[in-house]
Coordinates of C-alpha atoms in Angstrom, one line a residue:
M1 CA -48.1 34.1 -85.5
Q2 CA -45.6 33.3 -87.7
N3 CA -46.5 29.2 -88.8
F4 CA -50.4 31.5 -90.2
Y5 CA -49.3 33.3 -92.7
W6 CA -51.9 32.1 -95.0
M7 CA -54.4 33.4 -93.3
A8 CA -53.4 36.8 -95.3
R9 CA -55.7 34.1 -98.2
Y10 CA -59.0 35.6 -96.9
Q11 CA -58.7 38.5 -98.1
D12 CA -56.8 38.0 -100.8
S13 CA -56.9 35.0 -102.9
E14 CA -54.2 35.7 -104.7
L15 CA -51.4 35.2 -102.8
F16 CA -49.0 32.9 -102.2
D17 CA -50.1 30.9 -105.1
V18 CA -47.0 28.8 -104.9
D19 CA -46.3 28.3 -100.8
Y20 CA -43.6 25.7 -100.2
L21 CA -43.8 26.5 -96.5
R22 CA -47.9 25.2 -95.6
E23 CA -49.1 24.0 -99.1
K24 CA -49.3 19.9 -98.0
E25 CA -51.2 21.8 -94.7
L26 CA -54.3 22.6 -96.4
V27 CA -56.6 22.3 -97.7
E28 CA -58.5 24.1 -100.6
F29 CA -62.6 24.0 -101.7
N30 CA -64.4 26.4 -103.9
L31 CA -67.3 28.1 -102.4
G32 CA -69.9 30.2 -104.7
G33 CA -66.6 30.8 -106.8
K34 CA -64.1 31.1 -103.9
P35 CA -61.9 29.9 -102.6
F36 CA -62.2 28.5 -99.5
I37 CA -58.9 27.3 -96.8
V38 CA -59.3 24.8 -94.4
Y39 CA -56.8 24.1 -91.9
P40 CA -57.8 20.4 -90.7
I41 CA -55.4 19.7 -87.8
S42 CA -56.8 22.6 -86.8
L43 CA -60.4 23.3 -88.5
G44 CA -61.9 25.2 -85.8
Y45 CA -58.7 26.9 -84.8
G46 CA -58.8 27.9 -88.8
L47 CA -62.5 28.8 -88.8
L48 CA -63.1 31.0 -86.2
Y49 CA -60.1 33.2 -87.7
Y50 CA -61.7 33.0 -91.7
A51 CA -64.7 33.8 -90.2
A52 CA -62.8 37.1 -87.7
S53 CA -61.5 37.7 -91.3
F54 CA -64.8 40.0 -92.8
V55 CA -63.7 42.1 -89.6
V56 CA -60.2 42.8 -89.0
N57 CA -57.1 41.5 -90.4
H58 CA -56.1 37.7 -89.0
I59 CA -52.4 39.9 -87.0
W60 CA -55.0 41.8 -85.5
F61 CA -57.6 39.2 -84.4
S62 CA -54.5 37.1 -82.9
K63 CA -53.6 40.2 -80.4
F64 CA -57.7 41.1 -79.5
L65 CA -58.0 37.2 -79.1
I66 CA -56.3 37.7 -75.1
L67 CA -59.1 40.3 -74.2
L68 CA -61.4 37.0 -75.7
L69 CA -60.0 35.0 -73.3
L70 CA -58.5 35.9 -69.7
P71 CA -61.8 37.4 -68.7
L72 CA -62.8 33.9 -70.0
C73 CA -60.6 32.1 -67.4
L74 CA -61.0 34.2 -65.1
I75 CA -64.9 33.7 -64.8
Y76 CA -64.3 29.9 -64.8
L77 CA -61.6 30.1 -62.7
F78 CA -63.9 32.4 -60.3
K79 CA -66.4 30.2 -60.6
I80 CA -64.4 27.3 -59.5
A81 CA -64.1 28.7 -56.8
Q82 CA -67.1 29.3 -55.5
I83 CA -67.7 25.4 -55.2
A84 CA -65.8 25.4 -52.6
G85 CA -68.0 28.4 -51.9
S86 CA -65.2 31.2 -51.5
Q87 CA -65.2 34.3 -53.1
L88 CA -61.8 35.8 -51.6
S89 CA -60.1 31.9 -53.1
G90 CA -61.5 33.5 -56.2
I91 CA -60.1 36.3 -56.5
C92 CA -56.8 35.2 -55.3
L93 CA -57.3 32.8 -58.6
S94 CA -57.5 35.3 -60.6
L95 CA -55.4 37.3 -59.6
I96 CA -52.1 34.4 -59.1
F97 CA -53.5 33.5 -62.8
T98 CA -53.4 36.3 -64.6
F99 CA -49.9 37.2 -62.8
F100 CA -48.4 34.5 -64.0
M101 CA -50.0 33.7 -67.5
L102 CA -48.8 37.7 -68.1
A103 CA -45.1 36.1 -67.2
S104 CA -45.7 33.2 -69.0
Y105 CA -43.8 32.4 -71.9
Q106 CA -46.3 31.6 -75.5
S107 CA -46.6 28.5 -74.9
V108 CA -48.6 28.1 -72.7
S109 CA -50.0 32.1 -72.7
I110 CA -53.2 32.9 -73.8
G111 CA -51.5 35.9 -75.3
S112 CA -50.5 33.6 -77.7
G113 CA -52.9 33.8 -80.7
L114 CA -51.6 30.1 -81.7
Q115 CA -53.8 27.5 -81.3
R116 CA -52.1 26.3 -77.9
G117 CA -53.0 29.3 -76.2
F118 CA -56.2 27.6 -76.6
I119 CA -55.4 25.0 -74.1
I120 CA -55.3 27.4 -70.8
P121 CA -58.9 28.6 -72.4
L122 CA -60.5 24.6 -72.7
L123 CA -59.2 23.4 -70.0
I124 CA -60.5 25.1 -67.3
V125 CA -64.4 25.9 -68.7
F126 CA -63.6 22.1 -68.7
L127 CA -63.3 21.3 -65.3
Y128 CA -64.9 23.7 -64.4
Y129 CA -67.9 21.5 -66.8
L130 CA -66.8 18.1 -64.3
A131 CA -66.5 19.5 -61.2
R132 CA -70.3 21.2 -62.1
K133 CA -71.3 16.8 -63.3
H134 CA -72.1 19.2 -66.7
F135 CA -71.7 16.7 -67.6
V136 CA -72.9 17.2 -71.4
R137 CA -71.0 20.7 -71.4
A138 CA -68.5 18.8 -70.7
A139 CA -68.5 16.7 -73.9
V140 CA -69.0 19.8 -76.0
T141 CA -66.3 21.2 -74.0
I142 CA -63.8 18.2 -75.2
F143 CA -65.0 19.0 -78.7
V144 CA -64.4 22.4 -79.5
S145 CA -60.8 21.2 -77.9
G146 CA -60.9 18.4 -80.9
L147 CA -61.5 20.7 -84.0
I148 CA -59.2 23.8 -82.1
Y149 CA -55.8 22.4 -80.3
W150 CA -55.5 18.3 -81.5
P151 CA -53.8 17.3 -77.9
I152 CA -56.1 19.0 -75.3
F153 CA -58.7 16.6 -76.8
P154 CA -56.9 13.5 -75.0
L155 CA -56.5 14.7 -72.2
T156 CA -60.4 16.4 -71.9
V157 CA -60.7 12.1 -72.9
L158 CA -58.9 11.2 -69.8
T159 CA -60.1 13.3 -67.7
F160 CA -63.2 13.0 -68.7
S161 CA -62.8 9.1 -68.2
L162 CA -61.8 8.4 -65.6
S163 CA -64.5 10.6 -63.3
L164 CA -66.6 7.9 -64.6
I165 CA -64.2 5.2 -62.2
K166 CA -65.8 4.7 -59.1
P167 CA -63.7 3.5 -56.0
H168 CA -64.6 1.1 -54.5
P169 CA -63.7 -0.6 -50.5
K170 CA -60.7 -3.2 -50.9
Y171 CA -59.6 -1.8 -54.4
K172 CA -61.8 -2.1 -56.1
F173 CA -63.1 -0.2 -58.6
A174 CA -66.0 0.8 -61.3
I175 CA -67.3 1.8 -64.2
D176 CA -70.3 4.7 -63.3
F177 CA -72.6 3.5 -67.6
D178 CA -75.2 6.7 -66.3
V179 CA -75.8 6.9 -69.6
R180 CA -76.3 10.9 -69.0
K181 CA -72.8 10.5 -68.8
I182 CA -71.8 8.1 -71.8
A183 CA -74.1 9.0 -74.6
P184 CA -73.0 13.1 -74.6
F185 CA -69.6 11.7 -74.6
L186 CA -68.7 8.9 -76.5
V187 CA -71.0 11.4 -79.7
S188 CA -68.3 14.2 -78.6
V189 CA -65.3 11.6 -78.5
I190 CA -67.1 10.1 -82.0
L191 CA -67.9 13.4 -83.5
S192 CA -64.8 14.1 -82.6
L193 CA -61.9 11.4 -83.5
G194 CA -64.5 12.1 -87.4
V195 CA -62.6 15.4 -86.9
L196 CA -59.2 14.7 -86.6
I197 CA -58.6 11.5 -88.5
W198 CA -59.4 13.8 -91.8
G199 CA -57.0 16.3 -90.0
L200 CA -53.7 13.0 -89.8
T201 CA -54.7 12.1 -93.4
V202 CA -54.1 15.7 -94.4
N203 CA -51.0 15.7 -92.0
S204 CA -49.6 11.8 -92.7
N205 CA -46.4 13.3 -91.5
L206 CA -47.2 12.8 -88.0
V207 CA -48.5 10.0 -88.3
I208 CA -45.8 8.0 -90.4
P209 CA -42.7 7.1 -88.6
R210 CA -39.6 9.0 -89.2
D211 CA -36.8 8.3 -91.4
T212 CA -34.6 8.2 -89.3
A213 CA -34.9 8.5 -84.8
V214 CA -35.9 11.5 -83.6
T215 CA -32.8 9.9 -80.7
Q216 CA -30.3 10.3 -83.9
D217 CA -32.4 13.2 -86.1
P218 CA -29.7 15.8 -86.2
M219 CA -32.5 18.8 -86.5
L220 CA -33.5 17.3 -83.3
S221 CA -29.2 17.3 -81.5
A222 CA -28.1 20.4 -79.9
E223 CA -26.9 21.5 -83.0
G224 CA -30.5 21.5 -84.1
S225 CA -33.4 24.0 -84.9
T226 CA -35.6 21.6 -82.8
P227 CA -33.5 19.8 -79.2
L228 CA -34.8 16.3 -78.7
F229 CA -33.6 17.5 -74.7
I230 CA -32.0 20.8 -73.6
S231 CA -31.6 19.6 -70.5
F232 CA -32.8 15.0 -69.2
P233 CA -35.9 15.1 -69.1
W234 CA -37.1 18.4 -67.7
L235 CA -36.1 21.1 -71.1
G236 CA -37.0 20.5 -74.5
R237 CA -39.3 18.6 -77.0
A238 CA -39.7 15.7 -75.4
G239 CA -38.8 17.0 -71.8
V240 CA -41.5 17.5 -69.5
F241 CA -41.4 21.6 -70.6
D242 CA -40.6 22.5 -73.8
S243 CA -39.0 26.5 -72.5
G244 CA -36.7 27.1 -69.8
I245 CA -39.9 30.4 -68.8
D246 CA -42.3 27.4 -68.0
I247 CA -39.6 25.7 -65.7
V248 CA -38.4 28.6 -63.2
N249 CA -42.6 29.5 -63.0
F250 CA -42.7 25.8 -62.1
I251 CA -41.1 26.0 -59.8
V252 CA -42.4 29.4 -58.0
L253 CA -45.5 28.5 -57.9
A254 CA -43.6 24.9 -57.0
I255 CA -41.6 27.1 -53.3
F256 CA -45.2 28.4 -52.9
A257 CA -47.2 24.5 -53.2
G258 CA -44.3 23.5 -51.1
L259 CA -45.1 25.9 -48.5
I260 CA -49.1 25.5 -48.5
L261 CA -48.4 21.5 -48.1
K262 CA -46.9 22.1 -44.9
L263 CA -49.5 24.7 -43.7
S264 CA -52.4 23.1 -44.6
G265 CA -51.9 19.8 -44.9
R266 CA -54.1 17.5 -46.9
Q267 CA -56.6 19.6 -46.6
S268 CA -54.7 21.9 -49.0
L269 CA -54.9 19.0 -51.7
R270 CA -59.0 18.6 -50.8
R271 CA -59.5 22.8 -51.9
V272 CA -58.5 21.8 -56.1
P273 CA -61.8 19.5 -57.2
V274 CA -60.9 15.9 -58.0
A275 CA -61.1 16.8 -61.9
G276 CA -57.9 18.6 -61.2
W277 CA -56.3 16.0 -60.2
Y278 CA -58.0 13.3 -62.3
L279 CA -56.6 16.7 -65.3
L280 CA -52.8 16.4 -63.9
L281 CA -52.9 12.1 -64.5
S282 CA -53.9 13.0 -67.5
G283 CA -51.3 14.8 -68.3
W284 CA -49.0 12.2 -66.8
I285 CA -50.9 9.4 -68.8
M286 CA -50.2 12.0 -72.2
F287 CA -46.4 12.3 -71.6
I288 CA -44.8 8.8 -71.3
A289 CA -47.8 7.5 -74.0
S290 CA -45.9 10.4 -75.9
F291 CA -42.5 9.5 -75.2
I292 CA -43.2 6.5 -76.2
T293 CA -44.6 7.2 -79.7
F294 CA -42.7 9.7 -80.3
V295 CA -38.6 8.8 -78.7
G296 CA -39.6 5.4 -78.6
F297 CA -41.1 4.7 -82.5
S298 CA -40.4 8.6 -83.7
S299 CA -43.6 9.3 -84.8
S300 CA -46.2 12.5 -84.0
I301 CA -49.4 10.7 -84.1
L302 CA -50.1 12.1 -80.0
Y303 CA -47.6 15.5 -81.3
Q304 CA -44.9 15.8 -78.4
P305 CA -45.2 15.0 -75.4
S306 CA -44.5 18.9 -73.3
R307 CA -47.1 19.9 -74.9
Y308 CA -48.8 17.9 -72.4
T309 CA -47.8 18.2 -68.5
R310 CA -45.9 22.3 -69.9
A311 CA -49.9 22.7 -69.6
V312 CA -51.6 20.7 -67.9
L313 CA -49.1 21.0 -65.1
F314 CA -49.2 25.1 -64.7
L315 CA -53.4 25.1 -63.9
V316 CA -53.0 22.5 -61.9
M317 CA -50.6 24.6 -59.5
I318 CA -52.1 27.6 -60.5
L319 CA -56.0 25.9 -58.8
F320 CA -53.5 24.6 -56.3
V321 CA -52.1 27.7 -54.3
G322 CA -55.0 29.9 -55.5
L323 CA -57.2 27.7 -53.9
N324 CA -54.9 27.3 -50.6
W325 CA -54.1 31.3 -50.7
P326 CA -56.1 32.8 -48.1
D327 CA -55.5 30.0 -46.0
F328 CA -51.3 30.3 -46.9
L329 CA -52.1 34.4 -46.0
Q330 CA -53.6 33.8 -42.4
K331 CA -51.0 31.5 -41.3
F332 CA -47.8 32.1 -43.7
P333 CA -47.0 35.2 -41.2
A334 CA -46.6 33.1 -38.1
W335 CA -44.4 30.1 -39.6
F336 CA -42.5 32.8 -40.5
R337 CA -42.1 34.5 -37.4
K338 CA -41.2 31.0 -35.8
K339 CA -39.0 30.2 -39.0
Q340 CA -37.2 33.7 -39.6
L341 CA -33.8 32.9 -38.2
Q342 CA -33.7 29.2 -40.3
I343 CA -34.8 32.3 -43.2
I344 CA -31.8 34.5 -42.6
F345 CA -29.4 31.0 -42.4
F346 CA -30.5 29.7 -45.5
F347 CA -30.1 33.2 -47.8
V348 CA -26.8 34.1 -46.4
S349 CA -25.8 30.6 -47.6
L350 CA -27.3 30.9 -50.2
G351 CA -25.4 34.0 -50.8
F352 CA -21.9 32.8 -49.4
S353 CA -22.5 29.6 -51.8
L354 CA -22.3 31.0 -54.8
S355 CA -20.0 33.9 -53.3
L356 CA -17.1 31.0 -53.0
A357 CA -18.4 29.3 -56.6
Y358 CA -17.0 32.8 -58.4
F359 CA -13.9 32.9 -56.1
V360 CA -13.7 28.4 -57.2
F361 CA -14.9 29.3 -60.7
P362 CA -14.1 32.5 -62.2
S363 CA -16.0 32.6 -64.7
R364 CA -19.3 34.8 -65.5
L365 CA -20.8 31.9 -68.3
L366 CA -21.6 29.9 -65.3
L367 CA -21.8 32.9 -62.4
V368 CA -24.5 35.5 -64.4
P369 CA -27.3 32.6 -65.5
L370 CA -27.4 30.8 -62.1
I371 CA -28.3 34.6 -59.8
W372 CA -30.0 35.8 -63.0
F373 CA -32.0 32.5 -62.6
L374 CA -32.2 33.1 -58.9
F375 CA -33.3 36.5 -59.1
I376 CA -35.9 36.1 -61.1
I377 CA -36.9 33.3 -59.6
G378 CA -37.1 35.5 -55.9
A379 CA -38.6 37.8 -57.9
G380 CA -41.7 36.5 -58.1
F381 CA -41.3 35.2 -54.7
V382 CA -41.5 38.6 -53.9
T383 CA -44.4 40.3 -55.4
L384 CA -46.4 36.7 -54.7
L385 CA -45.6 37.1 -50.7
G386 CA -46.6 41.0 -51.2
G387 CA -50.2 40.5 -50.4
S388 CA -48.9 38.2 -47.2
S389 CA -47.4 41.4 -45.7
W390 CA -51.2 42.9 -45.3
Y391 CA -51.7 40.5 -42.5
W392 CA -48.0 41.2 -40.5
L393 CA -48.5 44.8 -40.8
R394 CA -52.2 43.9 -38.5
H395 CA -50.9 45.0 -35.0
N396 CA -48.7 47.8 -35.7
S397 CA -50.2 51.3 -35.3
T398 CA -52.0 53.6 -38.0
T399 CA -48.9 55.3 -39.1
S400 CA -46.6 53.1 -39.3
R401 CA -49.7 50.5 -41.0
M402 CA -50.6 53.5 -44.1
A403 CA -46.5 53.1 -44.5
G404 CA -46.0 49.4 -44.5
L405 CA -48.5 49.2 -47.1
L406 CA -47.3 51.8 -48.9
L407 CA -43.8 50.1 -49.1
I408 CA -45.3 46.8 -49.6
T409 CA -47.0 48.1 -52.8
I410 CA -44.3 49.5 -54.6
V411 CA -42.1 46.3 -54.0
T412 CA -44.3 44.4 -56.0
L413 CA -45.5 46.5 -58.8
L414 CA -42.0 47.0 -59.1
T415 CA -40.6 43.1 -58.8
G416 CA -44.2 41.3 -60.5
F417 CA -42.8 44.4 -63.6
Y418 CA -39.5 42.9 -63.7
Y419 CA -40.8 39.8 -64.0
I420 CA -43.2 39.4 -65.8
N421 CA -40.9 41.0 -67.9
N422 CA -38.1 39.2 -67.8
L423 CA -40.1 36.6 -69.0
G424 CA -43.7 37.3 -70.3
L425 CA -44.6 36.9 -74.2
K426 CA -41.1 38.4 -75.8
F427 CA -43.4 39.6 -79.4
I428 CA -41.2 39.3 -82.5
N429 CA -39.5 43.1 -82.9
P430 CA -37.2 43.7 -86.1
S431 CA -35.0 45.8 -87.0
Q432 CA -35.2 49.0 -88.3
A433 CA -32.2 47.5 -91.7
E434 CA -35.7 44.7 -90.9
R435 CA -38.2 46.3 -91.4
N436 CA -37.7 48.1 -93.9
I437 CA -36.4 45.3 -96.2
Y438 CA -40.9 43.8 -95.1
E439 CA -42.1 46.7 -96.2
F440 CA -40.3 47.1 -99.8
A441 CA -40.7 43.5 -100.1
A442 CA -45.1 44.2 -99.5
T443 CA -45.0 46.1 -103.1
L444 CA -43.1 43.5 -104.5
P445 CA -45.9 40.9 -107.8
K446 CA -48.4 38.9 -105.1
N447 CA -46.5 36.1 -107.5
A448 CA -42.9 37.5 -105.6
I449 CA -40.7 34.4 -104.3
L450 CA -38.0 35.3 -101.8
A451 CA -35.2 33.4 -100.9
G452 CA -32.5 34.9 -99.1
D453 CA -30.8 35.0 -95.0
P454 CA -32.9 32.8 -93.7
I455 CA -34.2 35.4 -90.1
V456 CA -35.2 38.0 -92.8
M457 CA -37.4 35.0 -94.5
S458 CA -39.1 34.5 -91.1
G459 CA -40.9 37.1 -91.5
I460 CA -42.3 38.0 -94.5
P461 CA -44.9 35.4 -95.4
L462 CA -46.3 36.9 -92.2
F463 CA -45.7 40.6 -92.7
S464 CA -44.5 41.3 -96.0
E465 CA -47.5 38.8 -97.4
R466 CA -45.7 36.5 -100.1
S467 CA -44.2 33.3 -100.3
V468 CA -40.7 32.5 -100.0
L469 CA -38.1 29.2 -100.0
F470 CA -37.1 28.8 -96.9
R471 CA -36.8 30.1 -93.3
D472 CA -34.8 29.9 -89.9
L473 CA -38.5 29.3 -88.2
H474 CA -39.0 25.6 -89.0
P475 CA -37.3 24.7 -91.9
N476 CA -38.1 21.5 -91.9
V477 CA -41.6 22.1 -92.6
N478 CA -40.8 20.6 -96.8
S479 CA -40.2 17.7 -97.7
N480 CA -37.7 18.4 -99.6
S481 CA -36.3 21.2 -97.7
I482 CA -32.7 19.3 -97.3
I483 CA -31.9 19.8 -101.3
F484 CA -32.8 23.8 -101.9
I485 CA -31.6 25.2 -98.8
P486 CA -27.9 24.0 -98.8
E487 CA -28.4 24.4 -103.5
Y488 CA -29.8 28.1 -101.9
F489 CA -26.1 28.4 -100.3
E490 CA -24.0 27.2 -103.0
A491 CA -26.5 30.6 -105.2
Q492 CA -25.3 32.1 -102.7
Y493 CA -20.9 32.3 -102.9
A494 CA -21.2 31.5 -106.5
Q495 CA -19.4 32.9 -108.1
S496 CA -20.6 31.7 -112.0
P497 CA -24.1 34.2 -113.2
Q498 CA -25.1 30.6 -114.9
V499 CA -25.6 28.4 -110.8
I500 CA -27.1 31.6 -109.6
L501 CA -30.3 32.5 -111.9
D502 CA -30.1 28.1 -112.6
F503 CA -30.9 27.5 -108.7
C504 CA -33.2 30.7 -109.4
Q505 CA -35.4 29.1 -112.1
K506 CA -35.1 25.8 -110.7
Y507 CA -38.0 26.3 -107.4
K508 CA -39.6 29.9 -109.4
V509 CA -37.8 32.2 -107.7
T510 CA -38.1 36.0 -108.3
H511 CA -35.7 37.8 -105.9
L512 CA -33.1 37.1 -103.5
V513 CA -32.3 39.0 -100.0
L514 CA -28.3 39.4 -99.9
N515 CA -27.1 39.7 -96.0
M516 CA -24.0 40.9 -96.4
T517 CA -22.4 40.0 -93.3
Q518 CA -22.8 36.4 -94.6
F519 CA -20.3 37.3 -96.8
D520 CA -17.2 37.9 -94.5
P521 CA -14.6 36.3 -94.3
N522 CA -14.6 35.6 -89.9
F523 CA -18.2 34.2 -90.7
I524 CA -17.9 31.8 -93.7
A525 CA -14.6 30.9 -91.7
G526 CA -16.6 29.6 -88.8
Q527 CA -19.2 27.7 -90.4
E528 CA -22.4 28.2 -88.5
F529 CA -24.3 28.6 -91.9
F530 CA -27.7 27.3 -91.1
Y531 CA -28.9 24.7 -88.1
E532 CA -27.6 20.3 -88.6
P533 CA -28.8 18.1 -91.3
W534 CA -29.4 21.4 -92.9
N535 CA -25.5 22.7 -92.0
S536 CA -23.1 20.2 -92.9
E537 CA -24.7 20.0 -96.6
I538 CA -23.8 22.8 -97.1
I539 CA -20.2 23.4 -95.5
E540 CA -19.9 19.9 -98.1
K541 CA -21.0 22.4 -101.7
L542 CA -19.2 24.7 -100.3
D543 CA -16.1 22.6 -100.1
Q544 CA -16.2 22.0 -103.2
M545 CA -15.8 25.7 -105.3
P546 CA -13.6 28.8 -104.5
L547 CA -14.6 30.2 -101.6
T548 CA -13.4 34.2 -102.9
K549 CA -14.8 36.6 -105.5
F550 CA -18.8 36.4 -105.2
M551 CA -20.9 37.1 -108.5
L552 CA -23.7 38.0 -105.6
P553 CA -21.8 41.0 -104.2
T554 CA -21.6 42.9 -107.5
V555 CA -25.0 42.4 -108.8
P556 CA -26.6 46.3 -108.4
P557 CA -29.9 45.3 -105.8
I558 CA -33.0 47.2 -106.8
Y559 CA -33.1 48.3 -102.7
S560 CA -31.3 47.7 -100.1
S561 CA -30.7 48.8 -95.6
E562 CA -27.7 47.4 -94.4
P563 CA -27.0 45.4 -94.2
Y564 CA -29.6 43.3 -96.6
R565 CA -29.8 43.6 -100.3
I566 CA -32.8 43.1 -102.3
I567 CA -31.8 41.9 -106.2
E568 CA -34.0 40.7 -108.6
C569 CA -32.6 36.4 -109.5
T570 CA -33.3 38.1 -113.9
P571 CA -30.8 36.8 -117.1
T572 CA -31.0 41.0 -117.0
T573 CA -29.7 41.7 -114.1
F574 CA -26.6 40.1 -115.1
D575 CA -26.3 40.6 -118.1
G576 CA -24.1 43.6 -117.0
I577 CA -20.9 42.1 -114.9
R578 CA -21.1 38.5 -117.5

């Protein structure tokens, strides 16, 4: 929600009069003598929060959204399972979905309160209507998707289009031109395109190719704020996944999907509605198209490749595993008893291999992450496998059966908690010192503009409702950031008051938030002040000045909470120090 601090203006229009972060992405109208702010690129998302602002603060509404979206998902997942005529599949699907949703990072989590938190719910609703052949409702879902989170729009359009293609023998295809399907589809697409074109016009930076190719952009390098690839081709903004947590969840689901396919064969594929496979194909098509435009042409007109695959792969995997779970529970125990020697051999070999690796390469930096990775995957596997154990207890006596069920319940809950706790949605949890800074900053005048420690600056717009010059989160949103971020660090380490005052006057900065650890000689010697490409510019500026006897540490703060200080950037502040 740190990107949507500006929604505080719904309740107080005097806030963020000068906004360096989002001023070019918002459109302000005069509605009945009062300012009305819209977010064109996600028009429906902004309007939803505007409507909620009459009742509740936007931060609280973002927390409440999961209470609306999760039941919606579960209802429609249950309906999808009923298409196959199995209520048990619906229950299994709902439980598995809830577990992995709680263990999902904000990239696909419906608990983030962000636009992308709507992608899974809207795709579930869309798939149900398409599978049920409710084409008008599916078309309405396409329109709503375009309003809320525009990467959903091409996914739903492609999936709907694929459903109109009718295969015939000898590899021939025909398009279904039934007006009852085509008419609502075209209307929704035309209306959505009108809104999206307006949004892309306002956010023209998404359409216009970058001046620097993304493969050469320092911001997208390993030292940048948003690496293009962390591990090619799986992880990164242009990868299949955007988060390592998504990969872990996918691996756990993929293990079960492989077992299900082995035990149930092609029948397991048929349990997933055809619309689900169309969606999977659409996801890969959009991934390739977005990869070409983003990496090949340095344009974000189709956003980033990972935005498509991470959600689609997650949803289709959940559908496949959940809808086949009852059949898997019946067949797995017999298969396990038959293969238990091979399974035991595998885990013994794995433990031996890890021990040997540590003996040959005694480095905790290599081994500990690998062990953590394997333990996490194992925890997810054990958690889901807990349900299967019930079948193993069928032929036991009542006493041993009850003891076994109790043991299984405890192990399942503990490993499930461990899995979710390590992978689940991470909430912003500032230190007490940062909280103190946020509370004090909220008491400053509404037209205050702060500059300072980038990490602290990330939370001030949301928690303190005050403007900042730049922040650690998405520092590139302002095209002039390559100029004023190095200038800030030049002012921070200045020896002359005039350099500091000139900087504040140039950018209308009223207060500086200093992190005193950044004046430590070891920090300065490390020369890691910020992300690239700003860091190189900062170093170039600082190389031209002596990095001793700094001015700002000697200035009396108006507030301090170690290691942070807030200084008022006015001439009177420096009068006694000149």
